[in-house]
Each structure stands twice: as structure tokens, then as C-alpha cells.
Amino acid sequence: MTTVQIVLGAAALLVALWLVVLIVLDRLPGDPVFGALVVLEVGVLVQLVIGLARVFGDHADVNTAAYLGYLVGALLVLPIGFVWSAGERTRSGTAVLLVAVVVLPFLSLRLHDLWSVR
């Protein structure tokens, strides 16, 4: 795994723990959580740029369509979760954000698996 994927996964898990605490306390996420989501999204954008550079360089046996799909999908998960959460201002909306954040490390792991097939 790349350093970006490891840092992104660790940050996503920290934000996920934060969201679990908010769900247990029945509190809505505020600006600090949204700031953390923006930082995660910037990390995913960095991952996209690195992934694009890798796939347009030497990519031998990598399934390019699947790899690009996971890169773009990872970029869209948080914004979709945020919009859905903004429409549902309850504990369920916070849980939607939690699911979106937890999905990120799995998408990064899948990107790593696709690349290591080489």
C-alpha cells in the first residue's frame, strides 16, 4: 500500500470513531466533523492524482476500467454521504456519514489489490 492509502485509511478510521461517539451521544455533526470530511476528501483527491499517474504510466496487467472506477467511486462516496446526511438531520444522517467514511479504507484496499495483481 502507498503511504497516502495508509494515512487516508487511518484518518478515515479516526473520523469513523468520532462519528460513532456522536451517534451514541445522539448529537449532530458540526463544523469540526465537516472539516475532517474535507481533509479526507482532499486525501482522496491526492489518491486520485497518484492513481491516474500510475495507470497512465506503466500499468501492465492492471484492469484499467476497474481501477479508474474505484478511484472515481472513492472520490464520490463522501460528497454523496454528506448530501444524504444533510437531508436527514437525525442520528440516521450521522450513520450515513459513518458508512461513507468506513467505505473509504475498503476502496483503498481494493485499489491496492487491483494494482498488486501485476
mmCIF file with all atom_site columns, C-alpha atoms in Angstrom:
data_model
loop_
_atom_site.group_PDB
_atom_site.id
_atom_site.type_symbol
_atom_site.label_atom_id
_atom_site.label_alt_id
_atom_site.label_comp_id
_atom_site.label_asym_id
_atom_site.label_entity_id
_atom_site.label_seq_id
_atom_site.pdbx_PDB_ins_code
_atom_site.Cartn_x
_atom_site.Cartn_y
_atom_site.Cartn_z
_atom_site.occupancy
_atom_site.B_iso_or_equiv
_atom_site.pdbx_formal_charge
_atom_site.auth_seq_id
_atom_site.auth_comp_id
_atom_site.auth_asym_id
_atom_site.auth_atom_id
_atom_site.pdbx_PDB_model_num
ATOM 1   C CA . MET A 1 1   ? 0.000   0.000  0.000   1.00 0.00 ? 1   MET A CA 1
ATOM 2   C CA . THR A 1 2   ? 1.115   3.532  -0.621  1.00 0.00 ? 2   THR A CA 1
ATOM 3   C CA . THR A 1 3   ? 1.692   5.983  2.198   1.00 0.00 ? 3   THR A CA 1
ATOM 4   C CA . VAL A 1 4   ? -1.307  8.006  1.036   1.00 0.00 ? 4   VAL A CA 1
ATOM 5   C CA . GLN A 1 5   ? -3.571  4.966  1.326   1.00 0.00 ? 5   GLN A CA 1
ATOM 6   C CA . ILE A 1 6   ? -2.308  4.153  4.820   1.00 0.00 ? 6   ILE A CA 1
ATOM 7   C CA . VAL A 1 7   ? -2.715  7.735  6.057   1.00 0.00 ? 7   VAL A CA 1
ATOM 8   C CA . LEU A 1 8   ? -6.113  8.016  4.391   1.00 0.00 ? 8   LEU A CA 1
ATOM 9   C CA . GLY A 1 9   ? -7.276  4.763  5.989   1.00 0.00 ? 9   GLY A CA 1
ATOM 10  C CA . ALA A 1 10  ? -6.063  5.784  9.448   1.00 0.00 ? 10  ALA A CA 1
ATOM 11  C CA . ALA A 1 11  ? -7.692  9.219  9.158   1.00 0.00 ? 11  ALA A CA 1
ATOM 12  C CA . ALA A 1 12  ? -10.948 7.654  7.974   1.00 0.00 ? 12  ALA A CA 1
ATOM 13  C CA . LEU A 1 13  ? -10.986 5.297  10.950  1.00 0.00 ? 13  LEU A CA 1
ATOM 14  C CA . LEU A 1 14  ? -10.411 8.200  13.365  1.00 0.00 ? 14  LEU A CA 1
ATOM 15  C CA . VAL A 1 15  ? -13.281 10.149 11.816  1.00 0.00 ? 15  VAL A CA 1
ATOM 16  C CA . ALA A 1 16  ? -15.410 6.986  11.956  1.00 0.00 ? 16  ALA A CA 1
ATOM 17  C CA . LEU A 1 17  ? -14.748 6.659  15.698  1.00 0.00 ? 17  LEU A CA 1
ATOM 18  C CA . TRP A 1 18  ? -15.678 10.311 16.130  1.00 0.00 ? 18  TRP A CA 1
ATOM 19  C CA . LEU A 1 19  ? -18.944 9.709  14.277  1.00 0.00 ? 19  LEU A CA 1
ATOM 20  C CA . VAL A 1 20  ? -19.709 6.647  16.420  1.00 0.00 ? 20  VAL A CA 1
ATOM 21  C CA . VAL A 1 21  ? -19.331 8.811  19.533  1.00 0.00 ? 21  VAL A CA 1
ATOM 22  C CA . LEU A 1 22  ? -21.717 11.379 18.022  1.00 0.00 ? 22  LEU A CA 1
ATOM 23  C CA . ILE A 1 23  ? -24.239 8.648  17.221  1.00 0.00 ? 23  ILE A CA 1
ATOM 24  C CA . VAL A 1 24  ? -24.064 7.244  20.757  1.00 0.00 ? 24  VAL A CA 1
ATOM 25  C CA . LEU A 1 25  ? -24.468 10.728 22.243  1.00 0.00 ? 25  LEU A CA 1
ATOM 26  C CA . ASP A 1 26  ? -27.282 11.496 19.756  1.00 0.00 ? 26  ASP A CA 1
ATOM 27  C CA . ARG A 1 27  ? -25.563 14.655 18.543  1.00 0.00 ? 27  ARG A CA 1
ATOM 28  C CA . LEU A 1 28  ? -25.409 16.057 15.052  1.00 0.00 ? 28  LEU A CA 1
ATOM 29  C CA . PRO A 1 29  ? -22.039 16.532 13.385  1.00 0.00 ? 29  PRO A CA 1
ATOM 30  C CA . GLY A 1 30  ? -20.771 20.098 13.407  1.00 0.00 ? 30  GLY A CA 1
ATOM 31  C CA . ASP A 1 31  ? -18.122 22.137 11.667  1.00 0.00 ? 31  ASP A CA 1
ATOM 32  C CA . PRO A 1 32  ? -15.146 20.165 13.080  1.00 0.00 ? 32  PRO A CA 1
ATOM 33  C CA . VAL A 1 33  ? -16.546 16.933 11.609  1.00 0.00 ? 33  VAL A CA 1
ATOM 34  C CA . PHE A 1 34  ? -17.233 18.618 8.295   1.00 0.00 ? 34  PHE A CA 1
ATOM 35  C CA . GLY A 1 35  ? -13.672 19.967 8.326   1.00 0.00 ? 35  GLY A CA 1
ATOM 36  C CA . ALA A 1 36  ? -12.384 16.435 8.888   1.00 0.00 ? 36  ALA A CA 1
ATOM 37  C CA . LEU A 1 37  ? -14.516 15.242 5.964   1.00 0.00 ? 37  LEU A CA 1
ATOM 38  C CA . VAL A 1 38  ? -12.976 17.936 3.763   1.00 0.00 ? 38  VAL A CA 1
ATOM 39  C CA . VAL A 1 39  ? -9.495  16.773 4.794   1.00 0.00 ? 39  VAL A CA 1
ATOM 40  C CA . LEU A 1 40  ? -10.479 13.194 3.916   1.00 0.00 ? 40  LEU A CA 1
ATOM 41  C CA . GLU A 1 41  ? -11.807 14.324 0.549   1.00 0.00 ? 41  GLU A CA 1
ATOM 42  C CA . VAL A 1 42  ? -8.545  16.161 -0.171  1.00 0.00 ? 42  VAL A CA 1
ATOM 43  C CA . GLY A 1 43  ? -6.716  12.924 0.679   1.00 0.00 ? 43  GLY A CA 1
ATOM 44  C CA . VAL A 1 44  ? -8.938  11.024 -1.739  1.00 0.00 ? 44  VAL A CA 1
ATOM 45  C CA . LEU A 1 45  ? -8.218  13.659 -4.394  1.00 0.00 ? 45  LEU A CA 1
ATOM 46  C CA . VAL A 1 46  ? -4.468  13.165 -3.831  1.00 0.00 ? 46  VAL A CA 1
ATOM 47  C CA . GLN A 1 47  ? -5.045  9.406  -4.163  1.00 0.00 ? 47  GLN A CA 1
ATOM 48  C CA . LEU A 1 48  ? -6.873  10.049 -7.452  1.00 0.00 ? 48  LEU A CA 1
ATOM 49  C CA . VAL A 1 49  ? -3.995  12.094 -8.862  1.00 0.00 ? 49  VAL A CA 1
ATOM 50  C CA . ILE A 1 50  ? -1.438  9.461  -7.832  1.00 0.00 ? 50  ILE A CA 1
ATOM 51  C CA . GLY A 1 51  ? -3.639  6.683  -9.195  1.00 0.00 ? 51  GLY A CA 1
ATOM 52  C CA . LEU A 1 52  ? -4.091  8.436  -12.523 1.00 0.00 ? 52  LEU A CA 1
ATOM 53  C CA . ALA A 1 53  ? -0.339  8.952  -12.814 1.00 0.00 ? 53  ALA A CA 1
ATOM 54  C CA . ARG A 1 54  ? 0.223   5.263  -12.091 1.00 0.00 ? 54  ARG A CA 1
ATOM 55  C CA . VAL A 1 55  ? -2.404  3.993  -14.507 1.00 0.00 ? 55  VAL A CA 1
ATOM 56  C CA . PHE A 1 56  ? -1.301  6.237  -17.376 1.00 0.00 ? 56  PHE A CA 1
ATOM 57  C CA . GLY A 1 57  ? 2.294   5.182  -16.756 1.00 0.00 ? 57  GLY A CA 1
ATOM 58  C CA . ASP A 1 58  ? 3.392   1.565  -16.520 1.00 0.00 ? 58  ASP A CA 1
ATOM 59  C CA . HIS A 1 59  ? 0.284   -0.480 -15.737 1.00 0.00 ? 59  HIS A CA 1
ATOM 60  C CA . ALA A 1 60  ? 0.935   -3.827 -17.467 1.00 0.00 ? 60  ALA A CA 1
ATOM 61  C CA . ASP A 1 61  ? -1.858  -6.223 -16.403 1.00 0.00 ? 61  ASP A CA 1
ATOM 62  C CA . VAL A 1 62  ? -3.999  -3.853 -14.326 1.00 0.00 ? 62  VAL A CA 1
ATOM 63  C CA . ASN A 1 63  ? -7.700  -3.750 -15.206 1.00 0.00 ? 63  ASN A CA 1
ATOM 64  C CA . THR A 1 64  ? -7.728  -0.052 -16.078 1.00 0.00 ? 64  THR A CA 1
ATOM 65  C CA . ALA A 1 65  ? -11.512 0.354  -16.140 1.00 0.00 ? 65  ALA A CA 1
ATOM 66  C CA . ALA A 1 66  ? -11.958 -1.195 -12.690 1.00 0.00 ? 66  ALA A CA 1
ATOM 67  C CA . TYR A 1 67  ? -9.033  0.768  -11.264 1.00 0.00 ? 67  TYR A CA 1
ATOM 68  C CA . LEU A 1 68  ? -10.399 4.065  -12.595 1.00 0.00 ? 68  LEU A CA 1
ATOM 69  C CA . GLY A 1 69  ? -13.871 3.125  -11.365 1.00 0.00 ? 69  GLY A CA 1
ATOM 70  C CA . TYR A 1 70  ? -12.621 2.618  -7.827  1.00 0.00 ? 70  TYR A CA 1
ATOM 71  C CA . LEU A 1 71  ? -10.626 5.869  -7.961  1.00 0.00 ? 71  LEU A CA 1
ATOM 72  C CA . VAL A 1 72  ? -13.640 7.895  -9.090  1.00 0.00 ? 72  VAL A CA 1
ATOM 73  C CA . GLY A 1 73  ? -16.003 5.994  -6.784  1.00 0.00 ? 73  GLY A CA 1
ATOM 74  C CA . ALA A 1 74  ? -13.824 6.793  -3.790  1.00 0.00 ? 74  ALA A CA 1
ATOM 75  C CA . LEU A 1 75  ? -13.945 10.447 -4.785  1.00 0.00 ? 75  LEU A CA 1
ATOM 76  C CA . LEU A 1 76  ? -17.765 10.427 -4.872  1.00 0.00 ? 76  LEU A CA 1
ATOM 77  C CA . VAL A 1 77  ? -18.530 8.498  -1.665  1.00 0.00 ? 77  VAL A CA 1
ATOM 78  C CA . LEU A 1 78  ? -18.066 11.356 0.814   1.00 0.00 ? 78  LEU A CA 1
ATOM 79  C CA . PRO A 1 79  ? -19.971 14.039 -1.139  1.00 0.00 ? 79  PRO A CA 1
ATOM 80  C CA . ILE A 1 80  ? -22.900 11.670 -1.682  1.00 0.00 ? 80  ILE A CA 1
ATOM 81  C CA . GLY A 1 81  ? -22.878 10.708 2.005   1.00 0.00 ? 81  GLY A CA 1
ATOM 82  C CA . PHE A 1 82  ? -22.738 14.369 3.003   1.00 0.00 ? 82  PHE A CA 1
ATOM 83  C CA . VAL A 1 83  ? -25.686 15.354 0.811   1.00 0.00 ? 83  VAL A CA 1
ATOM 84  C CA . TRP A 1 84  ? -27.718 12.406 2.075   1.00 0.00 ? 84  TRP A CA 1
ATOM 85  C CA . SER A 1 85  ? -26.785 13.229 5.666   1.00 0.00 ? 85  SER A CA 1
ATOM 86  C CA . ALA A 1 86  ? -27.694 16.893 5.210   1.00 0.00 ? 86  ALA A CA 1
ATOM 87  C CA . GLY A 1 87  ? -31.187 15.842 4.163   1.00 0.00 ? 87  GLY A CA 1
ATOM 88  C CA . GLU A 1 88  ? -31.571 13.615 7.227   1.00 0.00 ? 88  GLU A CA 1
ATOM 89  C CA . ARG A 1 89  ? -30.738 15.727 10.286  1.00 0.00 ? 89  ARG A CA 1
ATOM 90  C CA . THR A 1 90  ? -31.065 12.901 12.811  1.00 0.00 ? 90  THR A CA 1
ATOM 91  C CA . ARG A 1 91  ? -28.903 10.128 14.193  1.00 0.00 ? 91  ARG A CA 1
ATOM 92  C CA . SER A 1 92  ? -29.569 8.260  10.947  1.00 0.00 ? 92  SER A CA 1
ATOM 93  C CA . GLY A 1 93  ? -27.943 11.035 8.952   1.00 0.00 ? 93  GLY A CA 1
ATOM 94  C CA . THR A 1 94  ? -24.838 10.755 11.088  1.00 0.00 ? 94  THR A CA 1
ATOM 95  C CA . ALA A 1 95  ? -24.883 6.992  10.491  1.00 0.00 ? 95  ALA A CA 1
ATOM 96  C CA . VAL A 1 96  ? -24.948 7.647  6.730   1.00 0.00 ? 96  VAL A CA 1
ATOM 97  C CA . LEU A 1 97  ? -21.773 9.716  7.128   1.00 0.00 ? 97  LEU A CA 1
ATOM 98  C CA . LEU A 1 98  ? -20.276 6.879  9.170   1.00 0.00 ? 98  LEU A CA 1
ATOM 99  C CA . VAL A 1 99  ? -20.954 4.383  6.387   1.00 0.00 ? 99  VAL A CA 1
ATOM 100 C CA . ALA A 1 100 ? -19.432 6.714  3.785   1.00 0.00 ? 100 ALA A CA 1
ATOM 101 C CA . VAL A 1 101 ? -16.300 7.182  5.895   1.00 0.00 ? 101 VAL A CA 1
ATOM 102 C CA . VAL A 1 102 ? -15.928 3.459  6.628   1.00 0.00 ? 102 VAL A CA 1
ATOM 103 C CA . VAL A 1 103 ? -16.207 2.616  2.922   1.00 0.00 ? 103 VAL A CA 1
ATOM 104 C CA . LEU A 1 104 ? -13.092 4.687  2.072   1.00 0.00 ? 104 LEU A CA 1
ATOM 105 C CA . PRO A 1 105 ? -10.451 2.342  3.564   1.00 0.00 ? 105 PRO A CA 1
ATOM 106 C CA . PHE A 1 106 ? -12.100 -0.617 1.822   1.00 0.00 ? 106 PHE A CA 1
ATOM 107 C CA . LEU A 1 107 ? -11.991 1.167  -1.518  1.00 0.00 ? 107 LEU A CA 1
ATOM 108 C CA . SER A 1 108 ? -8.301  1.969  -0.944  1.00 0.00 ? 108 SER A CA 1
ATOM 109 C CA . LEU A 1 109 ? -7.646  -1.663 -0.095  1.00 0.00 ? 109 LEU A CA 1
ATOM 110 C CA . ARG A 1 110 ? -9.406  -2.741 -3.281  1.00 0.00 ? 110 ARG A CA 1
ATOM 111 C CA . LEU A 1 111 ? -7.273  -0.287 -5.284  1.00 0.00 ? 111 LEU A CA 1
ATOM 112 C CA . HIS A 1 112 ? -4.188  -1.859 -3.750  1.00 0.00 ? 112 HIS A CA 1
ATOM 113 C CA . ASP A 1 113 ? -5.456  -5.349 -4.610  1.00 0.00 ? 113 ASP A CA 1
ATOM 114 C CA . LEU A 1 114 ? -6.128  -4.364 -8.208  1.00 0.00 ? 114 LEU A CA 1
ATOM 115 C CA . TRP A 1 115 ? -2.657  -2.865 -8.591  1.00 0.00 ? 115 TRP A CA 1
ATOM 116 C CA . SER A 1 116 ? -0.802  -5.741 -6.923  1.00 0.00 ? 116 SER A CA 1
ATOM 117 C CA . VAL A 1 117 ? -2.192  -8.282 -9.411  1.00 0.00 ? 117 VAL A CA 1
ATOM 118 C CA . ARG A 1 118 ? 0.724   -7.284 -11.627 1.00 0.00 ? 118 ARG A CA 1
#
